[in-house]
Every structure is written in structure tokens, then in C-alpha cells.
Short mmCIF file of C-alpha atoms and ligand atoms in Angstrom, two decimals:
data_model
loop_
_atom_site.label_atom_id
_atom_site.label_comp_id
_atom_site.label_asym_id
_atom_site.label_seq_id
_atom_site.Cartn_x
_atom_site.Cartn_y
_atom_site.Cartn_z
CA UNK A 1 -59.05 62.76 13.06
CA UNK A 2 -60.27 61.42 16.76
CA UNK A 3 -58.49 58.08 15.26
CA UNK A 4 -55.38 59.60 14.68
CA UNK A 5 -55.50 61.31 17.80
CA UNK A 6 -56.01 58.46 19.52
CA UNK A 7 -53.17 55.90 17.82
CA UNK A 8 -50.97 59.07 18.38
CA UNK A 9 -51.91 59.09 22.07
CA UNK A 10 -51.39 55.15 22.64
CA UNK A 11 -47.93 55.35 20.85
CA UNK A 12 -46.81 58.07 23.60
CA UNK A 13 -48.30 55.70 26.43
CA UNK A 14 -46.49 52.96 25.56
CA UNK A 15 -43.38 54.86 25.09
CA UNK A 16 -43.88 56.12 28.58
CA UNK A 17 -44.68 52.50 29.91
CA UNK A 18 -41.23 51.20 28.49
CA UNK A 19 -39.71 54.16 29.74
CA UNK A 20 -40.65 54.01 32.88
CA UNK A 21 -40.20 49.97 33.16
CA UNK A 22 -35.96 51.18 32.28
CA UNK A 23 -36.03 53.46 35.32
CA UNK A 24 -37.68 51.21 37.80
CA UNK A 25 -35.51 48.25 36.81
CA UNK A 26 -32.19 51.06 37.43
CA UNK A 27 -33.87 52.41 40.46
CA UNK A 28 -33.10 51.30 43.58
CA UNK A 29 -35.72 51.08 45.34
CA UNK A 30 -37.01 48.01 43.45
CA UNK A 31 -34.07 46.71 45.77
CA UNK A 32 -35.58 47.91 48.87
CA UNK A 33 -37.59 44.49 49.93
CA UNK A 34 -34.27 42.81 49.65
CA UNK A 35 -31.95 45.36 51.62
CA UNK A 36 -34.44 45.48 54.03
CA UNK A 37 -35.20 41.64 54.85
CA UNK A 38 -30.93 42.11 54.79
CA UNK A 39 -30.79 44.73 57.49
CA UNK A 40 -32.95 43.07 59.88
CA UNK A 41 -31.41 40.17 59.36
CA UNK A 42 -27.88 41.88 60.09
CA UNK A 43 -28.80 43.89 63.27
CA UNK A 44 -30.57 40.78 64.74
CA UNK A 45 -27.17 39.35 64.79
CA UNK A 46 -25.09 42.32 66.25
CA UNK A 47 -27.66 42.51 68.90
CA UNK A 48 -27.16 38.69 69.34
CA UNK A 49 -23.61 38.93 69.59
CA UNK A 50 -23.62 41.64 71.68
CA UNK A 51 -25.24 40.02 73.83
CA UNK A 52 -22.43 37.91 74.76
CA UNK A 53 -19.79 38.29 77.10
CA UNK A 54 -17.43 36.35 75.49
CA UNK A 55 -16.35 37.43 72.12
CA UNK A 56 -15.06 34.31 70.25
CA UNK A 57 -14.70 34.69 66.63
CA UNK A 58 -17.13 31.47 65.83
CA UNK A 59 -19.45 33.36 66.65
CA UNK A 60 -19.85 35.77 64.18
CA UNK A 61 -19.31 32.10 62.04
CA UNK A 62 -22.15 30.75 63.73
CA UNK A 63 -24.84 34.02 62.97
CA UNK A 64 -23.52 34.03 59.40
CA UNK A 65 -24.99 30.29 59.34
CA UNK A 66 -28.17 31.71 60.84
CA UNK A 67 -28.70 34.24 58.96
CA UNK A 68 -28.20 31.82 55.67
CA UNK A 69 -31.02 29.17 56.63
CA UNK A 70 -33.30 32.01 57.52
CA UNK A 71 -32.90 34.25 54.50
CA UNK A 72 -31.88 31.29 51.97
CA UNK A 73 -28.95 33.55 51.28
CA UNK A 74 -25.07 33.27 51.20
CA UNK A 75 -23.64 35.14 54.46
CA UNK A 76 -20.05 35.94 54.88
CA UNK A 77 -17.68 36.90 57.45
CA UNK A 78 -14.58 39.58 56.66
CA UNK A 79 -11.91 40.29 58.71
CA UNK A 80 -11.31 44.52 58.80
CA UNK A 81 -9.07 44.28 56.09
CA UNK A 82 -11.77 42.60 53.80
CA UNK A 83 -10.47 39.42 53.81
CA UNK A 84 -13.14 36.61 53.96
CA UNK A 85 -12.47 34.52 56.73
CA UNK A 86 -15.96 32.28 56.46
CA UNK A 87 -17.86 31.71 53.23
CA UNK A 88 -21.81 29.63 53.36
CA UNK A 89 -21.50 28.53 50.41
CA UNK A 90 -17.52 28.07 49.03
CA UNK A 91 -18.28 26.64 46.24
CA UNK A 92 -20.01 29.86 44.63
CA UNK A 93 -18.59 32.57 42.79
CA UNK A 94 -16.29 34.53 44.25
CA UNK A 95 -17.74 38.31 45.57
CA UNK A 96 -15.17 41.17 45.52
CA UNK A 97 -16.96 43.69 47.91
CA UNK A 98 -15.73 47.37 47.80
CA UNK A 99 -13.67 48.18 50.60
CA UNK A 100 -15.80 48.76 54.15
CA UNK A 101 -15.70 50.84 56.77
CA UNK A 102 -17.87 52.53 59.17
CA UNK A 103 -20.66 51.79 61.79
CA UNK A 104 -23.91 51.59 59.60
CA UNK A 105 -24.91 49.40 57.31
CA UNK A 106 -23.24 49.23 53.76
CA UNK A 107 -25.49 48.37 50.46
CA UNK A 108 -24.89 47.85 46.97
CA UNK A 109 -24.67 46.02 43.89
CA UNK A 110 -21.90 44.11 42.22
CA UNK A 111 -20.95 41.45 39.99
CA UNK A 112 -19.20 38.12 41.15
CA UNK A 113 -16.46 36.47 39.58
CA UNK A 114 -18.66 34.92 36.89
CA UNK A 115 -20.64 38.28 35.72
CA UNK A 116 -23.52 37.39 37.90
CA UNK A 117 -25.48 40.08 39.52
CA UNK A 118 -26.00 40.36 43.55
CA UNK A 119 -27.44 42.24 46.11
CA UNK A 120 -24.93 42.53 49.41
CA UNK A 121 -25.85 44.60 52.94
CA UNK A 122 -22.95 44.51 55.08
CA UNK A 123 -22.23 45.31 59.11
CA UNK A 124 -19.13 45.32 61.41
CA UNK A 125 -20.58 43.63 64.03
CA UNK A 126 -17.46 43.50 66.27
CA UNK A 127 -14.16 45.48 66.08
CA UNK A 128 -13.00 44.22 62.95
CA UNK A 129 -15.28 41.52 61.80
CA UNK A 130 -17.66 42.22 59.21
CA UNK A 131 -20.76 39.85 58.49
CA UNK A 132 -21.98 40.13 54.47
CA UNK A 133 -25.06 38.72 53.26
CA UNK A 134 -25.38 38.64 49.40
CA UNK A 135 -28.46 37.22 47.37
CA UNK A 136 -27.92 37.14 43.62
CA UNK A 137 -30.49 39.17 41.80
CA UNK A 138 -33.23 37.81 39.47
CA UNK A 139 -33.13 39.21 36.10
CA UNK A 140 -34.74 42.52 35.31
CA UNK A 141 -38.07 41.62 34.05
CA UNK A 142 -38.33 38.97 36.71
CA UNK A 143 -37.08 41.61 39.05
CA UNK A 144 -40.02 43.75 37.40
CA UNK A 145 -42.70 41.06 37.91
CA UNK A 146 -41.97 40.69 41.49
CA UNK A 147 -42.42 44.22 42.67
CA UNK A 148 -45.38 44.51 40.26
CA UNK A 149 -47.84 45.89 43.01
CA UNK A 150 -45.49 49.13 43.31
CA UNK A 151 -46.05 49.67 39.97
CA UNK A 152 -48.40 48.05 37.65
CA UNK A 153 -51.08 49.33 39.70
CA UNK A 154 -50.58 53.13 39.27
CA UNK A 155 -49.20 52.96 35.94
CA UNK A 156 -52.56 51.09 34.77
CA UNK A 157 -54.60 54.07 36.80
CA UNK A 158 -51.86 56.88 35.21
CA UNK A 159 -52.93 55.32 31.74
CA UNK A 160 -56.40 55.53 32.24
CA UNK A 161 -56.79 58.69 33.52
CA UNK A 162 -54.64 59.65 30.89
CA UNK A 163 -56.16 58.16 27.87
CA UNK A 164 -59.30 59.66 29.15
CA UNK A 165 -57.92 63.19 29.46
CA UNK A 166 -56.65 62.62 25.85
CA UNK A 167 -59.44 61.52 24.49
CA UNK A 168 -61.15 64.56 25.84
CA UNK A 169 -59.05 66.64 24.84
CA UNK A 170 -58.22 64.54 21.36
CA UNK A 171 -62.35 65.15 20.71
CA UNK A 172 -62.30 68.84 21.40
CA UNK A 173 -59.07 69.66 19.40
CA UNK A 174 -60.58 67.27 16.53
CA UNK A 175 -63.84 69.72 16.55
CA UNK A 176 -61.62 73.15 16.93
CA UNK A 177 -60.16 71.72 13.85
CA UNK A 178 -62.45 69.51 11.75
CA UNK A 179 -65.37 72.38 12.51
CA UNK A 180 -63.94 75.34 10.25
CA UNK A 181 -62.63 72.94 7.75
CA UNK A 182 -65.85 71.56 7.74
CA UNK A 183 -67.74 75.19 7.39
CA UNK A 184 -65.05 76.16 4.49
CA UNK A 185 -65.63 72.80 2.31
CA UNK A 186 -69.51 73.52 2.67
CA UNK A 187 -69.31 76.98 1.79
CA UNK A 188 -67.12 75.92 -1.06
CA UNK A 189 -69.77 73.82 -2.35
CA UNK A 190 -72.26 76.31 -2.08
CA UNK A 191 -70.24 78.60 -4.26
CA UNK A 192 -70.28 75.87 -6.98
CA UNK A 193 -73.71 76.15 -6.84
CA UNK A 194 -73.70 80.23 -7.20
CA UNK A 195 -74.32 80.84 -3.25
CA UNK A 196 -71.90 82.65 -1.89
CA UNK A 197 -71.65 82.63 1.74
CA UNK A 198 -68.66 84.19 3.98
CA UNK A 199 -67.04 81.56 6.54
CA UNK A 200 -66.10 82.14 10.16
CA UNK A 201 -63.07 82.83 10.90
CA UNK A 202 -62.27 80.27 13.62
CA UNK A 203 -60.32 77.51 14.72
CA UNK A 204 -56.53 77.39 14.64
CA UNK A 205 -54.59 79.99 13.57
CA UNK A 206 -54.00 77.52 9.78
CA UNK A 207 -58.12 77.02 9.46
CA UNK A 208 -58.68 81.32 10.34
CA UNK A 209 -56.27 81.66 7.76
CA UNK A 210 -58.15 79.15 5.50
CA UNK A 211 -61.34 80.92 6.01
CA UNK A 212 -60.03 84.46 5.28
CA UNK A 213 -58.33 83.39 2.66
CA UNK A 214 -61.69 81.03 1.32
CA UNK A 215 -63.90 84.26 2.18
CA UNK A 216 -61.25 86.52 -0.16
CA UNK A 217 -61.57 84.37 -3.48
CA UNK A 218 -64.96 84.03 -2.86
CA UNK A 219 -65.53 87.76 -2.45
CA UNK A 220 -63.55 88.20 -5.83
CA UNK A 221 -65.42 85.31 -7.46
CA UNK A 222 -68.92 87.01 -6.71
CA UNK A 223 -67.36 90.29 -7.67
CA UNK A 224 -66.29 88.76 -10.89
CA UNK A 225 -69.86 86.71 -11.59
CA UNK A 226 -71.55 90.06 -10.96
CA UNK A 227 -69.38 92.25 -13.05
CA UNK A 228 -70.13 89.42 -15.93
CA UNK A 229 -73.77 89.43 -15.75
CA UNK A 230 -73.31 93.90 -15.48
CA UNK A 231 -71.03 93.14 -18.80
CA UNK A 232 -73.63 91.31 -20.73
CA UNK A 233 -76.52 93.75 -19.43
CA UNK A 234 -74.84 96.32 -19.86
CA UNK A 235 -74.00 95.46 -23.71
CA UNK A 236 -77.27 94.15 -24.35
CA UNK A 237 -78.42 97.91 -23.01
CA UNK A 238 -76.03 99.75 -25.39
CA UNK A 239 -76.90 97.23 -28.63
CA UNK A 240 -80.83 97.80 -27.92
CA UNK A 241 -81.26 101.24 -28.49
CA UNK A 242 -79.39 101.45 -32.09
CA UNK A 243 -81.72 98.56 -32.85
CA UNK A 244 -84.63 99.49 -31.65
CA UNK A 245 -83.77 103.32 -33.77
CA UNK A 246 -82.79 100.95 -36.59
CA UNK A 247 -85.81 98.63 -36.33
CA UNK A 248 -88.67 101.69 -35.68
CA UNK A 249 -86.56 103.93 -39.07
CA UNK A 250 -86.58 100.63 -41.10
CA UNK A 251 -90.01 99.91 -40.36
CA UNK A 252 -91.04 102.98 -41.52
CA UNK A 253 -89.92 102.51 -45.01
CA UNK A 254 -91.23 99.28 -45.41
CA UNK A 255 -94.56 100.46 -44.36
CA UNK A 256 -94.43 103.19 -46.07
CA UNK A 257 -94.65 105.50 -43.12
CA UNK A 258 -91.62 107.48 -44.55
CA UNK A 259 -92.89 107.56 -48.51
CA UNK A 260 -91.65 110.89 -49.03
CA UNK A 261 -87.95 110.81 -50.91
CA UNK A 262 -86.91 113.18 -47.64
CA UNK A 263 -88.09 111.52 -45.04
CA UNK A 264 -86.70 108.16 -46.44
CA UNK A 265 -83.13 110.23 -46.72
CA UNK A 266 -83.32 110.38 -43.09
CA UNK A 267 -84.41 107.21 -41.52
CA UNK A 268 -81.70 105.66 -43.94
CA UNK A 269 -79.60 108.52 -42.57
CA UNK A 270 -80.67 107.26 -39.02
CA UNK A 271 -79.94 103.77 -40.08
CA UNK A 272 -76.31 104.01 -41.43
CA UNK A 273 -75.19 106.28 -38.35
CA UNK A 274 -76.77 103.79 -35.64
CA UNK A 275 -75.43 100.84 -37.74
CA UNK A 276 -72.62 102.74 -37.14
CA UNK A 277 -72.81 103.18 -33.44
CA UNK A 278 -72.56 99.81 -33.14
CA UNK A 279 -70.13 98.47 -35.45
CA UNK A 280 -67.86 100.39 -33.28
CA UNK A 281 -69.04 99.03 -30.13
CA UNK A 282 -68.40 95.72 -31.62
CA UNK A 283 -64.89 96.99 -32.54
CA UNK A 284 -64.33 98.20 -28.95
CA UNK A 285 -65.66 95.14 -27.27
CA UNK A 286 -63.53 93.14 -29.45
CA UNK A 287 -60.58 94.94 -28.68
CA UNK A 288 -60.94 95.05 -24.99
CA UNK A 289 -61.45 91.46 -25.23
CA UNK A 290 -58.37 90.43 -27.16
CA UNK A 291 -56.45 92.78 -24.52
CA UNK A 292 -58.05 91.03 -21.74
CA UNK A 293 -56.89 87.55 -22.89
CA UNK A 294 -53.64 88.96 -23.96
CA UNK A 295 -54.10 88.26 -27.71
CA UNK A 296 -54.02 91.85 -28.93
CA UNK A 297 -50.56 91.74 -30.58
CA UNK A 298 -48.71 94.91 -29.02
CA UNK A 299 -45.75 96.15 -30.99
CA UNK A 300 -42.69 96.51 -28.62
CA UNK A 301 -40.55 99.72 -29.97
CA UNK A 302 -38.89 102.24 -28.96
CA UNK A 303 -41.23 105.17 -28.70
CA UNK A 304 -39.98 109.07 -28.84
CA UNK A 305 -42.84 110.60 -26.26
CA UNK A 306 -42.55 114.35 -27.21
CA UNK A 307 -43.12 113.70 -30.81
CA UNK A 308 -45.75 111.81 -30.23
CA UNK A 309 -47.44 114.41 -27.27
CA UNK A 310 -46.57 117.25 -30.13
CA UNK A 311 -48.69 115.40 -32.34
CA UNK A 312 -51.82 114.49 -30.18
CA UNK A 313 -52.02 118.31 -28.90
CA UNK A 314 -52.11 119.30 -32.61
CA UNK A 315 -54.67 116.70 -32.88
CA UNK A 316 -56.62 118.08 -30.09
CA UNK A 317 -56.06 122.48 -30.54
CA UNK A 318 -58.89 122.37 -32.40
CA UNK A 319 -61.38 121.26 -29.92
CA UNK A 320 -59.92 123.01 -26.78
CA UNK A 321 -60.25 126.52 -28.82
CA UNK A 322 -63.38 125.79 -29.47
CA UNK A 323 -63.92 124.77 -25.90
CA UNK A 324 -61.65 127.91 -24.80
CA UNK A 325 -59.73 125.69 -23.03
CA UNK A 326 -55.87 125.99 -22.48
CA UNK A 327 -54.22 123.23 -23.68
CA UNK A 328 -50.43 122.96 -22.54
CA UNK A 329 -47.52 120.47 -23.05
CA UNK A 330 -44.10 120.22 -20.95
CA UNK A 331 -41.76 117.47 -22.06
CA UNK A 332 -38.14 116.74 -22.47
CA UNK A 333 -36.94 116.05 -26.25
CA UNK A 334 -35.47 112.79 -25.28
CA UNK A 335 -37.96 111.01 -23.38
CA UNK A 336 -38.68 107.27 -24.71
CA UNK A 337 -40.49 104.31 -23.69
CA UNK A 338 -40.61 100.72 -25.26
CA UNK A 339 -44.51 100.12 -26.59
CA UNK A 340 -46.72 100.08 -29.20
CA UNK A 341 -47.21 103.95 -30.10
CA UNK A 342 -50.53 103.46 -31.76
CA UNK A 343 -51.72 102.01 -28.86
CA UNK A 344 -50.07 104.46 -26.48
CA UNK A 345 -51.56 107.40 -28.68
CA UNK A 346 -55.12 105.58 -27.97
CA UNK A 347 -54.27 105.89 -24.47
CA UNK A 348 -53.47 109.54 -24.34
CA UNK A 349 -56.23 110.70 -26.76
CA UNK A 350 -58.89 109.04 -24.25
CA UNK A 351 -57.43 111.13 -21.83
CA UNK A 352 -57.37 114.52 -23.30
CA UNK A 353 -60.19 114.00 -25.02
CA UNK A 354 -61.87 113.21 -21.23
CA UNK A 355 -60.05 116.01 -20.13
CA UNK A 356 -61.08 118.69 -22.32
CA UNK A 357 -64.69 116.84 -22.29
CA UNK A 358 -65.10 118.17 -18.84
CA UNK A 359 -63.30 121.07 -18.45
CA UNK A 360 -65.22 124.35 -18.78
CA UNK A 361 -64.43 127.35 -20.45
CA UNK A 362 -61.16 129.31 -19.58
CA UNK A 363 -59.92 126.27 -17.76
CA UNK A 364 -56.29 124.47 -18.20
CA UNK A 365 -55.63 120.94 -19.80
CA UNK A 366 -51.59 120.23 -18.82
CA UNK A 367 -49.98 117.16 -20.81
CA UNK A 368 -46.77 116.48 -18.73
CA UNK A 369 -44.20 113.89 -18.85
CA UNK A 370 -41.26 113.23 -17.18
CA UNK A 371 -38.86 110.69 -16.37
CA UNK A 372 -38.60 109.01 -12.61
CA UNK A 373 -36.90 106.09 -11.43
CA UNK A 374 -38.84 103.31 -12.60
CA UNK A 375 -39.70 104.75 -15.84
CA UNK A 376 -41.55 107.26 -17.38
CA UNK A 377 -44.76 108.95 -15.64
CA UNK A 378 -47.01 111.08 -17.85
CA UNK A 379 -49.84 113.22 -16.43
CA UNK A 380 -52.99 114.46 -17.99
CA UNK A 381 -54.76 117.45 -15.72
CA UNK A 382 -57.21 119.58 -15.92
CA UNK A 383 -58.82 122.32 -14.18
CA UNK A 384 -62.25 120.64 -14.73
CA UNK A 385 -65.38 119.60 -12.53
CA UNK A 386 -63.62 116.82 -10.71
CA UNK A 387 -64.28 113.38 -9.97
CA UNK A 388 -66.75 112.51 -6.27
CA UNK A 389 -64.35 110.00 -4.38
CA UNK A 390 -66.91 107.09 -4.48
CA UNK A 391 -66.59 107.26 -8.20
CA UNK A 392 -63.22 107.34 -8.40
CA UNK A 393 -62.97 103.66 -7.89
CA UNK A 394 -65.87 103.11 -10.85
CA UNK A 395 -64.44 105.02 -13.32
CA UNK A 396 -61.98 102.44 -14.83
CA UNK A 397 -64.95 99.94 -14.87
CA UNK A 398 -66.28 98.74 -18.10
CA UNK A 399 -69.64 100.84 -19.06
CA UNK A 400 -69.57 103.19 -16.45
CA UNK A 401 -70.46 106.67 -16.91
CA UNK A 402 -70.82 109.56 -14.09
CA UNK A 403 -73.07 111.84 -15.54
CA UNK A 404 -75.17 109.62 -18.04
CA UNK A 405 -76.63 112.35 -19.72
CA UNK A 406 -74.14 114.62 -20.57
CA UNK A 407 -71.80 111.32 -22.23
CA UNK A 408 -73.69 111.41 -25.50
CA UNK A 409 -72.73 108.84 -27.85
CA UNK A 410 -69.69 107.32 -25.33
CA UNK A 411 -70.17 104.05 -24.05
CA UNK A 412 -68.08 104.32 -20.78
CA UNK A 413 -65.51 101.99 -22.23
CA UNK A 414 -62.59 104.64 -22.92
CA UNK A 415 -60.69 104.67 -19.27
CA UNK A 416 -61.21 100.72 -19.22
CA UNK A 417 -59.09 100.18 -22.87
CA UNK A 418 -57.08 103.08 -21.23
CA UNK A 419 -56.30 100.95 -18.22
CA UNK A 420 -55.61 97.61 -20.14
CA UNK A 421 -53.64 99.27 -22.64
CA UNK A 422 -51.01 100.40 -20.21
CA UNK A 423 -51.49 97.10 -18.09
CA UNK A 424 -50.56 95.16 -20.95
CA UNK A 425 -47.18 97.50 -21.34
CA UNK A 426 -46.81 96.79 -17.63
CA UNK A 427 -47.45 99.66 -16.42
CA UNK A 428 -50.59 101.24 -14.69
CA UNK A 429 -52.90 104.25 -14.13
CA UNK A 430 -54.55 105.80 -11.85
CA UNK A 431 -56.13 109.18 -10.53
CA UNK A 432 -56.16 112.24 -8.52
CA UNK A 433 -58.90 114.65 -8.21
CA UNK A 434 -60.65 116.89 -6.60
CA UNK A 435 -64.29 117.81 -6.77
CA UNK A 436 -64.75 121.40 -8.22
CA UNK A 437 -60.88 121.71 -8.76
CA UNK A 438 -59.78 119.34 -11.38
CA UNK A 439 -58.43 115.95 -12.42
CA UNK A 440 -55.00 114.34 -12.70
CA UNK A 441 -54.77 110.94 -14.59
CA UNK A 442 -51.43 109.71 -14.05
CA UNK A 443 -49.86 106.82 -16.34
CA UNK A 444 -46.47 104.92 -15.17
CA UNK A 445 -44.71 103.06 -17.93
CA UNK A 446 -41.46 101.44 -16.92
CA UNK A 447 -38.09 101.72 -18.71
P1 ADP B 501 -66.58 107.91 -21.53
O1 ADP B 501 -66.29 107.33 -22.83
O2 ADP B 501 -67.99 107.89 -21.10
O3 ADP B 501 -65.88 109.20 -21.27
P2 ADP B 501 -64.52 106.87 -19.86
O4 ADP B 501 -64.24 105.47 -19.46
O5 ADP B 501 -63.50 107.57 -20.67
O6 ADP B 501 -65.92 106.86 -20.55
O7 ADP B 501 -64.78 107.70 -18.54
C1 ADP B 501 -65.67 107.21 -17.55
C2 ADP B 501 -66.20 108.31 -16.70
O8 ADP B 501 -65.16 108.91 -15.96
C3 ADP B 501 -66.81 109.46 -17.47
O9 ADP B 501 -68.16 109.20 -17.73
C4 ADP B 501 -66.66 110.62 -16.50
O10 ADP B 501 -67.75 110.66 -15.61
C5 ADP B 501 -65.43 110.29 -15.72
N1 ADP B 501 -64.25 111.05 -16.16
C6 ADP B 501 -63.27 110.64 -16.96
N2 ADP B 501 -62.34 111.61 -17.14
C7 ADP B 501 -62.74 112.66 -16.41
C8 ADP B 501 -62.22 113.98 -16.17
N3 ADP B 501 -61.06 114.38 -16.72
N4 ADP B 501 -62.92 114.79 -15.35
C9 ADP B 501 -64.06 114.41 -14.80
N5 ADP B 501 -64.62 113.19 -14.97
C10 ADP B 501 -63.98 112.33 -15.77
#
């Protein structure tokens, strides 16, 4: 990373460099030594000529001569209307100057007859007559070269200081970077190895989102591991006791413990209905696992609800008289969803059945269902003990249970076959209650 950094960092440098050679070379002032060696050389004369009291035009011819030797230049001499009337050197290209006026001294740049470039500083030195001197300029990078000391210099120190800062600040972005990354592939590796450790969230806004995302998977991971190994306890919990009833009854007959044709009646008795216990454990197991890997074939019809409420309640009358509970049913004749009824009739039978479970006497078990938007909703509430608010979350878990003693024979598996019942019809369930007041399961089923 401090690598890249760094062959990023030269790139820009010598970007900058090449840049900055274009605007010297197009900046005047690499001209300055030149216009200034010009100047001189151009007021010396005025003065000169100024000095005398006669003012004879080969004069300003002679100073242009001067001024020639001394600067190893080519001098001219215009008359006002920019006419040359003297030339040092004839034979060389022919300089078209701009037209010139005024008392100070005029500068530039231009190109003679045959493209070459040249530096000119021109000065009326007497009413009229203009003295030129022109040098042609040395290419750019020779131009370059020669003024190196204005620039070399200072661009070397620039660089340094520079790719010092950089790599400063190239090393403390690489570790505001590489550090999370580096904490989030460790901690990945520890959760290979079962560990599960949160990561920082630090860094750049990409690596905090990294690490919350890492520590979110990771959280759901563990949550997954330890709802496994709960699984497997938990069915190893729920298989022992049958067995250990079937194991101590059976081991009484063979040892003759039970000899007595009664006594043998009922440990075989004991047997069958623990053998029993299980098998349908094993059923319910099976089924939540074929409906967890999406295998249990669910038929896709079109199901008329009220018929099929009608018949559960009938189903149920029994047990809420019994209970002297009030069961009740409110839905419209033409209510349908697409599903497997079987299954859905599952569903609604672990409800009421809950329902009615845990509702005490002279209580109220409503079956509603009614149509909304996005499908079909259909309520099961009662006027029961309620649900504590921590174990509202639980109660859709496999195995769980909130008052142990008073399930009996159920395994704590009915809301979780509930749940992926309607899941797998793509809808979903959930619950309202209140401790004391009563429960409302709600199920959503869409069209
Ligand atoms: P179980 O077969 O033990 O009833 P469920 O998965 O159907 O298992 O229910 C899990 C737990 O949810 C129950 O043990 C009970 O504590 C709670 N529960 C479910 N329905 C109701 C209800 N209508 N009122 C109060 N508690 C309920």
C-alpha cells in the first residue's frame, strides 16, 4: 500500500516538474537576464549621445556598432517611422518590429523572416531615431538549462520536502487503512476457528463499514452456531426421557420386576405411548426440517378461508366448552388465499389450540379474518394470561416453552412449524400481547 502510495506520489511530481518546465520556458522572466544586459546597454548609449552637442545621425550608427561588439548582438537603427536606416549585420534575417513609440524602453519577442526566434529591447534615443538590439533566442530546453539556478534549485528542495510530506502522510493513510482491514481479516480467521470476536469500527468511512458489516454476520453466525448446538441439546433432552421411561419399563419385564400379567399391561402400556412420544417428535423434526430447506412440497390452491375457519372451530367447540371458554369466528364468505390448506389448517389449529391452552375459564378466543391491501390478515386472540415482552421474541424459537411445567407432553415446536409454514407461503406472523390481558397472533398471507 506505502508502494502504491509512493509510485502514485512520484507520478504527480513529475507531472508537476514538466508542468512547471512549460510555464517557465512561456514565462518571461526566463528573458529577464537578456532584457536586462539590453537595457543597460541601450541607456548607456542615450546617455552617450546625449552627451553631445552635435546631433549627427552617425552617431546613433556609431553606438549601434558599440553596443554590437559589447553584447555580441545585432543592433539596429530606425528612423520614427520604423524604417531601418542601419543594420550590424545585413546579411541576417530580416526583423519586422511592431510599430514603436514612446519614451521607455520597448521589449518583446518575435520571429524574423526565416521563423527564427529573437529577443529585441528598443529606445528612441533622439527625436525620431530608434536604436534596436535583438539577440536570437536559444531553444527552450537550452533556454531552460541556462537559467537553471532560478529553478532547478527550488524545484529539487519543493520535491523533497514534498516527497517527504507524502511519504508521511502516504505511511499514516496506509495504517488508517491497512489497520482495520487488517483487524477484520484476523477476526475473520478467528471465526473459522469458532472464536468470535467483534472488530473496531475504525478507519475510513469503507473499512467502519467493513467492520460493522464483518461484526453483523459474525453476530448472526454465533447466533446461528449457538442455536445449533441448543437444537441438538435440546432434542437429545426431549429423546432421553421417553428412553430412559422406555428403557427403566422394558427392563422391568425382562427382569422380571413386572411378572404380574397387570403390571406387564402397563409398562408395555408405558412403552407404546412413549414410543409414541417420539415417533412424533421424529415426525415434527422431520417436517420442520424439510420446511427449512424448502423441500416440503406445498400445494398452491386456491383456498376458501371461512370454510375452512368453520371447520377448525367445530374442531375445537369441544375443548373450549370444556374449558368454558368462548370461542368466536368473524369472517367474510368470500375470503381466499392461494396455499396449501392442510398446511394452513396446521397453522391455525396450533394457534387455537395455544389459545384456548392458556386462556382461563370464562375468557374469549376470537378467530378473525379479513382482507387488507396486501392480502389477507387473520387474527387469533384471546383473553388469556399474556405473553412477558422478553419472551415474546423466544416464543417462535424451536423448543422453547414459557412455563415448562404446565406444557405437558408439547415440545415447544408448534409456533416454530407455525412460523415456517406461513414463511414458506410468503407470508409472516407475529404477536401482540399483553401480560394479564391476552394475546393476539396475527398471520399475513398475501393475495
Ligand atoms: P407448545 O407446543 O409448547 O405450546 P408453541 O411453540 O406452540 O409450543 O408455543 C411456545 C410458547 O409460547 C408456549 O410454551 C407458551 O409459553 C407461549 N404461548 C403460545 N401461545 C400463547 C398464548 N396464546 N398465550 C400465552 N402464551 C402463549
Amino acid at each position: 500500500m506505502l508502494l502504491t502510495y509512493v509510485a502514485v506520489i512520484a507520478v504527480v511530481l513529475g507531472v508537476v516538474a514538466a508542468a512547471l518546465a512549460v510555464l517557465i520556458i512561456r514565462n518571461p522572466v526566463i528573458y529577464r537576464r537578456i532584457y536586462n544586459r539590453q537595457a543597460l546597454a541601450l541607456q548607456i548609449a542615450r546617455r552617450r549621445l546625449e552627451a553631445f552637442p552635435r546631433q549627427e545621425p552617425s552617431l546613433g550608427w556609431r553606438e549601434a556598432l558599440r553596443i554590437a561588439e559589447v553584447l555580441q548582438a545585432r543592433a539596429l537603427v530606425l528612423s520614427a517611422d520604423g524604417q531601418v536606416l542601419h543594420d550590424t549585420d545585413p546579411s541576417g534575417p530580416a526583423l519586422r518590429l511592431p510599430p514603436l513609440s514612446g519614451q521607455d524602453i520597448q521589449r518583446g519577442r518575435l520571429r524574423a523572416a526565416d521563423g527564427s526566434p529573437w529577443a529585441y529591447s528598443a529606445l528612441q534615443v533622439r527625436r525620431g531615431l530608434w536604436l534596436v538590439v535583438a539577440e536570437p533566442l536559444p531553444r527552450p530546453l537550452e533556454m531552460l538549462w541556462r537559467n537553471r539556478q532560478d529553478w532547478l534549485v527550488p524545484l529539487i528542495e519543493a520535491a523533497v520536502l514534498a516527497l517527504l510530506l507524502a511519504l508521511v502522510l502516504a505511511w499514516w493513510l496506509s495504517r488508517w487503512v491497512a489497520r482495520p482491514l487488517r483487524r477484520t481479516a484476523q477476526a475473520a480467521r478467528a471465526l473459522a476457528e469458532g472464536h468470535y470476536q467483534p472488530v473496531p469500527e475504525e478507519g475510513p468511512q469503507e473499512a467502519r463499514l467493513l467492520a460493522r458489516t464483518f461484526n453483523e454476520m459474525a453476530r448472526r453466525v454465533e447466533a446461528s452456531q449457538r442455536s445449533q448446538r441448543e437444537f441438538v441439546a435440546n432434542v437429545s433432552h426431549e429423546l432421553k426421557t421417553p428412553i430412559t421411561s422406555i428403557q427403566g419399563f422394558a427392563q422391568a419385564i425382562v427382569d422380571g420386576t413386572a411378572s404380574d400379567p397387570e403390571s406387564v399391561r402397563t409398562a408395555a402400556q408405558v412403552i407404546a405411548e412413549e414410543a409414541g412420544r417420539m415417533h412424533r417428535l421424529v415426525l415434527t423434526l422431520l417436517d420442520l426440517a424439510r420446511l427449512d430447506a424448502g423441500t416440503a412440497d406445498l400445494r398452491r390452491e386456491t383456498v376458501a378461508l371461512r370454510p375452512l375457519l368453520e371447520t377448525l372451530c367445530l374442531h375445537f367447540r369441544p375443548q373450549a366448552e370444556a374449558a368454558g371458554v368462548h370461542l368466536a369466528l368473524e369472517a367474510p364468505d368470500d375470503l381466499t388465499v392461494t396455499g396449501d390448506s392442510d398446511r394452513l389448517a396446521q397453522v391455525f389449529t396450533n394457534l387455537l389450540d395455544n389459545a384456548l391452552k392458556h386462556t382461563p375459564s370464562g375468557g374469549k378466543v376470537r378467530l378473525q379474518a379479513r382482507r387488507t391491501s396486501s392480502g389477507v390478515e387473520v387474527s387469533v386472540s384471546d383473553t388469556g394470561e399474556g405473553i412477558p415482552p422478553e419472551a415474546q421474541q423466544r416464543i417462535f424459537e424451536r423448543f422453547y416453552r414459557g412455563d415448562k411445567a404446565r406444557s405437558g407432553g408439547s415440545a415447544g415446536l408448534g409456533l416454530a412449524i407455525a412460523r415456517e409454514i406461513v414463511r414458506a407461503h410468503g407470508g409472516d406472523i407475529t404477536v401482540h400481547s399483553t401480560p394479564g390481558k391476552g394475546s393476539t397472533f396475527v398471520v399475513k398471507l398475501p393475495h
